[in-house]
Coordinates of C-alpha atoms and ligand atoms in Angstrom, one line a residue:
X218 CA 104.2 -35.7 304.5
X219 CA 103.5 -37.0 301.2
X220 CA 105.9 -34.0 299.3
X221 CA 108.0 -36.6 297.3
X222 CA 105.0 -39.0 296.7
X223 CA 105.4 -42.9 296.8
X224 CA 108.7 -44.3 296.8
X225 CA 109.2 -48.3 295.8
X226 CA 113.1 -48.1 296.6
X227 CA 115.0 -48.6 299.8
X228 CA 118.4 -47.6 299.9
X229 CA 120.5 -48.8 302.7
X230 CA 123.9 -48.3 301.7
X231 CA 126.2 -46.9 299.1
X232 CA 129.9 -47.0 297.8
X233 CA 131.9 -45.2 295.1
X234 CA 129.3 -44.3 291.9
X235 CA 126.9 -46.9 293.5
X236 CA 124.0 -47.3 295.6
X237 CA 123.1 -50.5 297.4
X238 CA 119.1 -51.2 298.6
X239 CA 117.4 -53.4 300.7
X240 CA 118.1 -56.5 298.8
X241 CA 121.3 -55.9 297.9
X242 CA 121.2 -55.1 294.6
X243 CA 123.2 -52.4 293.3
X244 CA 122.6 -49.6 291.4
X245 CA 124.6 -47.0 289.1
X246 CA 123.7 -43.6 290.5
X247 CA 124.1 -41.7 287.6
X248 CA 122.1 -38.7 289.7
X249 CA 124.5 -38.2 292.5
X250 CA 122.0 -37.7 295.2
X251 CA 120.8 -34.7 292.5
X252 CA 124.1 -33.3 292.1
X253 CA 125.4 -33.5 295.5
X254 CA 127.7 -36.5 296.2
X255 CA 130.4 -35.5 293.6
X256 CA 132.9 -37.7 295.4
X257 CA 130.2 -40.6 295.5
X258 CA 129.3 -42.1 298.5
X259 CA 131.6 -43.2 301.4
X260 CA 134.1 -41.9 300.3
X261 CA 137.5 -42.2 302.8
X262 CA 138.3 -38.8 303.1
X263 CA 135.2 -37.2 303.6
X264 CA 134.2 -40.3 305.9
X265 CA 137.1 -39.4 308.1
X266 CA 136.9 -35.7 308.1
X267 CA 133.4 -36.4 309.4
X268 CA 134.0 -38.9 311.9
X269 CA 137.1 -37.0 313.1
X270 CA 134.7 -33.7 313.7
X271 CA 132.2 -35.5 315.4
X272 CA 134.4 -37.1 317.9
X273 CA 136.2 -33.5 318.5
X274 CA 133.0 -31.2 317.8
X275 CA 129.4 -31.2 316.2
X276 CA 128.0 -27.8 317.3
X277 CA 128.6 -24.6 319.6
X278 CA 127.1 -21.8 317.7
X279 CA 127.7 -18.8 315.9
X280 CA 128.2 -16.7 319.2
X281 CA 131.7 -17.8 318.6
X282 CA 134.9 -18.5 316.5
X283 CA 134.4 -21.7 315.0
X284 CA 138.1 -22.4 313.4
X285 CA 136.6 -24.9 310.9
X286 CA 134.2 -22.6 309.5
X287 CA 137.2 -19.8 309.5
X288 CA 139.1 -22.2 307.2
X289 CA 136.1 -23.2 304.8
X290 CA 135.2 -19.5 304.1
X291 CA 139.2 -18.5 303.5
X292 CA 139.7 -21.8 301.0
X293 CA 135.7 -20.6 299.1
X294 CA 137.5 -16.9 299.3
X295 CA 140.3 -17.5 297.9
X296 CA 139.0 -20.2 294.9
X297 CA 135.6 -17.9 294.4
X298 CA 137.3 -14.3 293.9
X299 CA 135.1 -13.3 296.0
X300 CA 135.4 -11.5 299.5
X301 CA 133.0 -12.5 302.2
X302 CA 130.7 -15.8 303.1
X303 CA 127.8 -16.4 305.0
X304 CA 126.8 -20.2 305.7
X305 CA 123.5 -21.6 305.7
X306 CA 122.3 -25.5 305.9
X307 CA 121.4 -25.5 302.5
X308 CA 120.8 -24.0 298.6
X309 CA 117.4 -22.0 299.7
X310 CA 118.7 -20.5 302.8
X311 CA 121.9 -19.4 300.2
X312 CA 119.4 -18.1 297.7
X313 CA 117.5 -16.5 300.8
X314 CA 120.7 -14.6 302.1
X315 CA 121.6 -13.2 298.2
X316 CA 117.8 -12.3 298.1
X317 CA 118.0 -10.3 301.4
X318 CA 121.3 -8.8 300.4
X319 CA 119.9 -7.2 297.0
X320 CA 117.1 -5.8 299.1
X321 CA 118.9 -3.9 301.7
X322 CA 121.4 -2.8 299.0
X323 CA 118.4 -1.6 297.3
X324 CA 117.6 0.7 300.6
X325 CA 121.3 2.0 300.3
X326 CA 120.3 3.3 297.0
X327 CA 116.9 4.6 298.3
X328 CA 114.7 2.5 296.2
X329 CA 112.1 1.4 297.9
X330 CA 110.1 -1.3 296.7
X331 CA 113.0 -3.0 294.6
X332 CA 112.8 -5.9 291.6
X333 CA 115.0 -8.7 290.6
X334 CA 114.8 -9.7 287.9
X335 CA 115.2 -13.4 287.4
X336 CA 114.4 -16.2 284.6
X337 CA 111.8 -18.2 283.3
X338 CA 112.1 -21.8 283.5
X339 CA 114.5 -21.2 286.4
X340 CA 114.7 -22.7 289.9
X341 CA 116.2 -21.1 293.3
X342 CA 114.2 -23.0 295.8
X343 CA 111.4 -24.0 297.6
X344 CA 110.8 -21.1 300.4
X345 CA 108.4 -18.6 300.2
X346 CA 111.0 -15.9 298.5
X347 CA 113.0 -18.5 296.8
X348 CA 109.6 -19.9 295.2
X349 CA 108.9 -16.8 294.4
X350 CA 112.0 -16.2 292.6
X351 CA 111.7 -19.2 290.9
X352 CA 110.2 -19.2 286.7
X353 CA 107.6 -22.0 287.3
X354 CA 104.6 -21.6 287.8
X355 CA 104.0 -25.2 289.1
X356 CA 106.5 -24.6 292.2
X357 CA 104.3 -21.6 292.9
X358 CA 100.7 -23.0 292.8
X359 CA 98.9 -23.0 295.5
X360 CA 101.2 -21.0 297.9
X361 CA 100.0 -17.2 296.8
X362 CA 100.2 -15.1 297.5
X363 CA 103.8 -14.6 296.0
X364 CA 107.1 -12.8 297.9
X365 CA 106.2 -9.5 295.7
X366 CA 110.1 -8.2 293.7
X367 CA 110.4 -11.2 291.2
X368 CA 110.4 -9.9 287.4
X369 CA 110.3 -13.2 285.3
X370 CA 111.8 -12.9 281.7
X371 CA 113.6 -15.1 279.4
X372 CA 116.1 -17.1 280.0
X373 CA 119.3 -16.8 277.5
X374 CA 118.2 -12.8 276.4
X375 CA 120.4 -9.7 277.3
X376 CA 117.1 -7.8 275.3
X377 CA 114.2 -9.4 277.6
X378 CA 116.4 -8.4 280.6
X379 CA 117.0 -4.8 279.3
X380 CA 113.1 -4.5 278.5
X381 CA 111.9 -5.5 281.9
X382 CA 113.9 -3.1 283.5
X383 CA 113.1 -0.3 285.3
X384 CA 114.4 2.5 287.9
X385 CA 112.9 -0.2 290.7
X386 CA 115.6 -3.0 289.3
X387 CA 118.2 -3.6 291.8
X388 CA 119.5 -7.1 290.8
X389 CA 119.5 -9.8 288.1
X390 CA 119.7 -13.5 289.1
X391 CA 120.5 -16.6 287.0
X392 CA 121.8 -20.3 286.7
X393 CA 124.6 -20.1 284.6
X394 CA 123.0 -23.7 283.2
X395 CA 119.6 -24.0 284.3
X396 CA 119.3 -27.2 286.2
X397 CA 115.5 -28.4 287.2
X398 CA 114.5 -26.4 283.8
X399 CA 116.3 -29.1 281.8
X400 CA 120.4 -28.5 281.7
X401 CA 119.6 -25.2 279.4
X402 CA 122.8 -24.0 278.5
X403 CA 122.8 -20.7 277.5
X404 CA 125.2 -18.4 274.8
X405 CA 128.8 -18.7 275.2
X406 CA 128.8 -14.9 276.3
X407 CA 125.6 -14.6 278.1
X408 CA 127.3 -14.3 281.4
X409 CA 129.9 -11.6 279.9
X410 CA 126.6 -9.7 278.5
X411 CA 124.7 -9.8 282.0
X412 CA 128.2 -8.5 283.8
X413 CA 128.4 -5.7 281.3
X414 CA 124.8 -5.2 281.5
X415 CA 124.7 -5.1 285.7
X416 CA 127.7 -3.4 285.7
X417 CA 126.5 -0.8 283.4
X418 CA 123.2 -0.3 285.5
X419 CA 124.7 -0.5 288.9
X420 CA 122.9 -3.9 289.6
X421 CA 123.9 -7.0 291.4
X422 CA 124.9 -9.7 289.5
X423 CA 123.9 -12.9 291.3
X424 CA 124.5 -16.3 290.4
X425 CA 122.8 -19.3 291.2
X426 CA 125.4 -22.0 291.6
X427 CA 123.4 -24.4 293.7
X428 CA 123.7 -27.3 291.5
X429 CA 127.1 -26.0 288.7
X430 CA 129.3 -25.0 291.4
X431 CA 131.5 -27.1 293.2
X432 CA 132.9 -28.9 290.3
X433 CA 130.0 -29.9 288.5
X434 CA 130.4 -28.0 285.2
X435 CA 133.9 -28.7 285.0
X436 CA 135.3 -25.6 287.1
X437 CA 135.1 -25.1 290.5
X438 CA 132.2 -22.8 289.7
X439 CA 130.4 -22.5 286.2
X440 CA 131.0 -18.7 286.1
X441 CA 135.3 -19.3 286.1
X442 CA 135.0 -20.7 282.1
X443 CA 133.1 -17.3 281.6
X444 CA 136.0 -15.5 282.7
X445 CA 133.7 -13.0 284.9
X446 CA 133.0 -12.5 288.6
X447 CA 129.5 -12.3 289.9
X448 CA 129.1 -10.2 292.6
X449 CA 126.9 -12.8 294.3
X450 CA 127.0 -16.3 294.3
X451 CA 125.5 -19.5 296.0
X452 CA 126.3 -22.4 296.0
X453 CA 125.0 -25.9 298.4
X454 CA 124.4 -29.1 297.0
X455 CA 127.6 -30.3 296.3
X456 CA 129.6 -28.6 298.7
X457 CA 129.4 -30.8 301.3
X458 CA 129.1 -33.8 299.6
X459 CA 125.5 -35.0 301.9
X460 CA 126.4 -33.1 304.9
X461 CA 123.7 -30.2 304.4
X462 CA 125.8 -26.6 303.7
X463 CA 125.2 -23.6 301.8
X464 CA 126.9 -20.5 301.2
X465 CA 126.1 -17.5 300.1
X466 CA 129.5 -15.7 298.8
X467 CA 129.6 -11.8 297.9
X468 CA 132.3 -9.3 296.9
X469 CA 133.0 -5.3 296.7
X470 CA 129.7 -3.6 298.0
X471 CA 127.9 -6.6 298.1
X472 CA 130.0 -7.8 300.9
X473 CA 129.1 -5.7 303.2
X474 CA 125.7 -5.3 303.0
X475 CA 124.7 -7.6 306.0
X476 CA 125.3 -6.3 309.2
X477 CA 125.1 -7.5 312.9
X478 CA 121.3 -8.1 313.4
X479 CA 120.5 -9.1 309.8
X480 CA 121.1 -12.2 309.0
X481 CA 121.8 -15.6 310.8
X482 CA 121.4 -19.1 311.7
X483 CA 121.2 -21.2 314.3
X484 CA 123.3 -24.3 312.2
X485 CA 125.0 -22.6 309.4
X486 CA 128.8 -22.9 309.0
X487 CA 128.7 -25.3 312.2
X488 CA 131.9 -27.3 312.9
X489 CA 130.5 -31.0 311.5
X490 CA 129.2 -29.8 308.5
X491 CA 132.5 -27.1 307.7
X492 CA 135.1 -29.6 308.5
X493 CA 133.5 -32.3 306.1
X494 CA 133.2 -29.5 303.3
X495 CA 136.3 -28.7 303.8
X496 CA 137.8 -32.1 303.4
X497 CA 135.3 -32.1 300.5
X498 CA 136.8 -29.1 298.6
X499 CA 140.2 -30.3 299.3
X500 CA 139.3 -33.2 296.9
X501 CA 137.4 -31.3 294.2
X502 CA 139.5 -28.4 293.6
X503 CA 142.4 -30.0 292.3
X504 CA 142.7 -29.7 288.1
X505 CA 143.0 -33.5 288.3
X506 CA 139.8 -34.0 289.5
X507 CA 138.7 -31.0 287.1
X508 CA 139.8 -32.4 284.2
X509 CA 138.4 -35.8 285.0
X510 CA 135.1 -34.2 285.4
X511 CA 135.4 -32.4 281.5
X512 CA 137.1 -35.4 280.1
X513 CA 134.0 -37.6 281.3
X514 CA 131.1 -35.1 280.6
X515 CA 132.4 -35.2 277.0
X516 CA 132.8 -38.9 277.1
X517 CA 129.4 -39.7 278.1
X518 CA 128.1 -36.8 275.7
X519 CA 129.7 -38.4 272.5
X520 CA 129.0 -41.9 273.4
X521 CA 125.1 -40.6 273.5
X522 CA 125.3 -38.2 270.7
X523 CA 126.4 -41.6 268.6
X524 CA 124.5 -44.0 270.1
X525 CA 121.0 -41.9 269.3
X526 CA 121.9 -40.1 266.0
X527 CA 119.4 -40.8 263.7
X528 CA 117.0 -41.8 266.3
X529 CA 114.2 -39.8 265.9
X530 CA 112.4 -38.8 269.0
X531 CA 115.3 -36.8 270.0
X532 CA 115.0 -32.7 270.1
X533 CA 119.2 -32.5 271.3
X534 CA 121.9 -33.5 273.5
X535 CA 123.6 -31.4 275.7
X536 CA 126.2 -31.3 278.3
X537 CA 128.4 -28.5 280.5
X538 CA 131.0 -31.2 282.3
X539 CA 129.1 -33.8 284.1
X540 CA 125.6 -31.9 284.1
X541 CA 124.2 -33.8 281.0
X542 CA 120.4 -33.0 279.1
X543 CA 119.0 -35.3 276.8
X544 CA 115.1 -33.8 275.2
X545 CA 113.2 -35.9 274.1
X546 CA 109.9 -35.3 272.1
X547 CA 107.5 -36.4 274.4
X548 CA 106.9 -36.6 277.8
X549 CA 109.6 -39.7 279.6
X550 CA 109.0 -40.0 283.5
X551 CA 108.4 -43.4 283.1
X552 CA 111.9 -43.9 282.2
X553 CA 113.6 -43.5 285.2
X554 CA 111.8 -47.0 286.7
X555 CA 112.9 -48.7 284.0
X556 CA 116.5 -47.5 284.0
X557 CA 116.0 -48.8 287.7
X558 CA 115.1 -52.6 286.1
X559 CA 118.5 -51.9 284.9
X560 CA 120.4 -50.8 288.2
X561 CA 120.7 -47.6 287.1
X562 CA 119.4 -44.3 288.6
X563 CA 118.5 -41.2 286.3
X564 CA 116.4 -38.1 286.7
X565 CA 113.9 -36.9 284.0
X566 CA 113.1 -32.8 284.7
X567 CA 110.6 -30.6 283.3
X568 CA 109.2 -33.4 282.0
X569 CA 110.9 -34.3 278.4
X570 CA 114.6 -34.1 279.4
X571 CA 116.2 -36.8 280.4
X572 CA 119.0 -35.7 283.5
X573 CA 122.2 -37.0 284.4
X574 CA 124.0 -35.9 287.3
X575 CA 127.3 -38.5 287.5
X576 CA 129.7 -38.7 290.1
X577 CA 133.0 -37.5 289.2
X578 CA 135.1 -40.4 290.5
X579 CA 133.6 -42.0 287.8
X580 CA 135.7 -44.8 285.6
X581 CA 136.0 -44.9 281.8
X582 CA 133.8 -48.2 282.5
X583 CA 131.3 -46.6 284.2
X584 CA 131.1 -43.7 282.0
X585 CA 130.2 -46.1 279.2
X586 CA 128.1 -48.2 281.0
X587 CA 125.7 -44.8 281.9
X588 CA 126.1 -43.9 278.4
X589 CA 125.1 -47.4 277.1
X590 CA 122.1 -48.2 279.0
X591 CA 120.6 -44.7 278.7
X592 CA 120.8 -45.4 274.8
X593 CA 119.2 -48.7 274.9
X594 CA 116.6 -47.4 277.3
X595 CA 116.0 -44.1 275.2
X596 CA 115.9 -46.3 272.0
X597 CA 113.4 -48.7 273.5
X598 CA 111.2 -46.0 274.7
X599 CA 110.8 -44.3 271.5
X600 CA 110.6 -47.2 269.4
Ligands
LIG896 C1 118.6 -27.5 294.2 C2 118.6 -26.1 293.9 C3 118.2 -25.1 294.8 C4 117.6 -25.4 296.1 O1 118.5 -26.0 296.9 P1 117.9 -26.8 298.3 O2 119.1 -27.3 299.0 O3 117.0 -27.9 297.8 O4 117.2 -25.8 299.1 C5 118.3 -23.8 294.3 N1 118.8 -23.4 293.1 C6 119.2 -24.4 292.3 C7 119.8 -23.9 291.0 C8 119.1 -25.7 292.6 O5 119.5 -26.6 291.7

C-alpha cells in the first residue's frame, strides 16, 4: 500500500555508517534507519549473534522459557532501574503495553473512565491508541473516531499539565526529546518537575524512549542525565539494531499490573530477535561507546552551529548526543533529495527541521563530512 509514497531509491546493501543502492553508489546514512541501526549496518557482532540464533533457534513461543529473552530482560533490568519487561515486536506495541498498564492501574484505583495526559507535538505511534495518544492532528485524520483517554497539552510546561488535570488523570506520558515533532528539547529539569509532579499525584510517570533510549542521547536512556526513574518506559527502535523489538519496562506498582490473561504476543521477546538485542546492548552500553556518542553529537553540533552562524534562515540548532535538530524558517522537504545528489541521507520532520539521526560508530571524518555537506546544502537552500 502506498503509506510511504513513491520511493526513487534502492538499497541493496549496507556497511558501517553507509548504505550501498542498486548501482553501487554509496551513501552516508546520517538517519540510521530513523534511529535504529546505532551500530550501523552489518556490523560483526550483531551479524553473528544473529546468524548464531538462527541456526540454534528462531521461534518456540511464549508458552515457554526462552533463556535468551531471560537474559535480555535481566541486562534492560539491571541498566533501566527498573523491575519487570514485557517484549513486543516493536515501539507501538511498547507504547500499547504502557497504555494498557495505566488503564488497569487506573481500575485498581477505581477510576473509571481514566486520562493520560500526554503532549502536543508528540508522537507514540501509529495504532489506534498509540495515534490517539499521539499531539498531531495529521497522524489522526481520517481514522476517528479517536481511542477516548488522551488529554493533549503542552509540551515543556509543568503548569499546562497541572491545569489539565483532573480526579480522572491516571498517568502522564512524554518523550524526554520529542523526536518526529522536531528534536524539542525540553528544560533541564522538566523530567525532575513531572517526577515530583506524578509522584505527588499518585500518577504514572511514563516515558517514551522509542527513539532516545538505547544510547541515542548519550545515555543508555535519556531519562539517566535527569537523574530520575520513570515508572514506565519504552523503548524499540534501537534496541535491536533492525531486528524488530520493543519493550515495555515498569517498576514498583507498575510492575505488576499485567497479569496472566492481559497482555501478550505471539513474537515478542522471541529467541532471534532477544539474542541479536542482546548482542546489541552488549555493544552500546559500555561508557566508551557512550562517550563517543556525546563527544560526536557535540562535534557535529559545533561544526553546524559555525558553519551557519550568521546565515539567516535559521530559527536554532539543537542537539541531545547524536539526535541533532536544525529549524529552519521555511518549509525544507526538498532537502533531503538533494543531500541524496550528495550521497548523503537526512530526514526533514514536521516540516522545517532538518533531522539527523547518525550512527554512533561514526569517525571524526565522517562526523565532519555530515556536518559539512548539511551546511553547504542548508546554505544553498536558503540562499
Ligand atoms: C518511532 C516512534 C514510535 C513508534 O515506533 P514504531 O516501531 O514505528 O511503532 C513511538 N514513539 C516514538 C517516540 C518514536 O520515535
Amino acid at each position: 500500500m502506498n503509506t510511504y509514497g513513491a520511493r526513487s531509491t534502492t538499497i541493496v546493501g549496507g556497511d558501517g555508517p553507509y548504505l550501498v543502492d542498486d548501482h553501487g553508489r554509496r551513501y552516508l546514512d546520517a538517519i540510521s534507519g530513523i534511529a535504529v541501526c546505532g551500530l550501523g549496518y552489518s556490523h560483526p557482532v550483531v551479524t553473528k549473534a544473529l546468524c548464531n540464533q538462527a541456526q540454534t533457534l528462531v521461534h518456540c513461543s511464549n508458552l515457554y522459557v526462552i533463556e535468551p529473552q531471560q537474559k535480555l530482560g535481566a541486562a534492560l533490568i539491571e541498566l533501566s532501574g527498573m523491575d519487570k519487561v514485557f517484549f513486543g515486536n516493536s515501539g507501538a506495541e511498547a507504547n500499547e503495553a504502557a497504555i494498557k498498564i495505566a488503564r488497569k492501574y487506573a481500575k485498581a484505583k477505581n477510576i473509571n473512565s481514566p486520562e493520560i495526559i500526554t503532549a502536543k507535538n508528540s508522537f507514540h505511534g501509529r495504532t489506534m491508541a498509540t495515534l490517539s495518544a499521539t499531539g498531531n492532528s495529521k497522524v489522526q485524520e481520517g481514522f476517528s473516531p479517536p481511542v477516548e483517554g488522551f488529554v493533549h497539552v503542552e509540551y515543556n510546561s509543568i503548569a499546562a499539565i497541572e491545569a489539565a488535570a483532573s480526579s480522572h488523570t491516571v498517568a502522564v506520558m512524554v518523550e524526554p526529546v520529542q523526536g518526529e515533532g522536531g528534536v524539542r528539547i525540553p528544560a533541564k529539569n522538566y523530567l525532575q518537575k513531572l517526577r515530583q509532579l506524578c509522584d505527588a499525584n499518585g500518577w504514572l510517570f511514563i516515558l517514551d524512549e522509542i527513539q532516545t533510549g538505547n544510547g541515542r542521547t548519550g545515555t543508555y536512556f535519556a531519562y539517566q542525565s535527569a537523574d530520575i526513574l520513570p515508572d514506565v518506559v519504552t523503548t524499540a527502535k534501537g534496541l535491536g539494531n533492525g531486528v524488530p523489538i520493543g519493550a515495555c519496562l515498569a517498576r514498583g506498582t507498575a510492575a505488576h499490573v499485567l497479569q496472566p490473561g492481559n497482555h501478550g504476543s505471539t513474537f515478542g521477546g522471541n529467541p532471534l530477535a532477544c539474542a541479536t538485542a542482546l548482542a546489541v546492548l552488549g555493544e552500546l552500553n559500555t561508557p566508551d561507546l557512550l562517550a563517543h556518542v556525546r563527544a560526536h553529537g557535540e562535534r557535529i553540533l559545533m561544526r553546524l552551529k559555525e558553519g551557519l552562524k550568521r546565515v539567516s534562515g535559521v530559527v536554532d540548532i539543537r542537539g541531545a548526543g547524536l539526535m541533532i535538530g536544525i529549524e529552519l524558517e521555511k518549509e525544507c522537504t526538498a532537502l533531503v533529495e538533494q543531500a541524496k545528489e550528495h550521497q548523503l541521507f537526512i530526514n526533514v520532520t514536521s516540516g522545517n527541521v532538518v533531522r539527523l539521526l547518525p550512527p554512533f560508530i561514526l569517525t571524526d571524518e565522517q562526523a565532519d563530512t555530515i556536518a559539512d555537506k548539511v551546511v553547504m546544502l542548508i546554505k544553498h537552500f536558503l540562499n
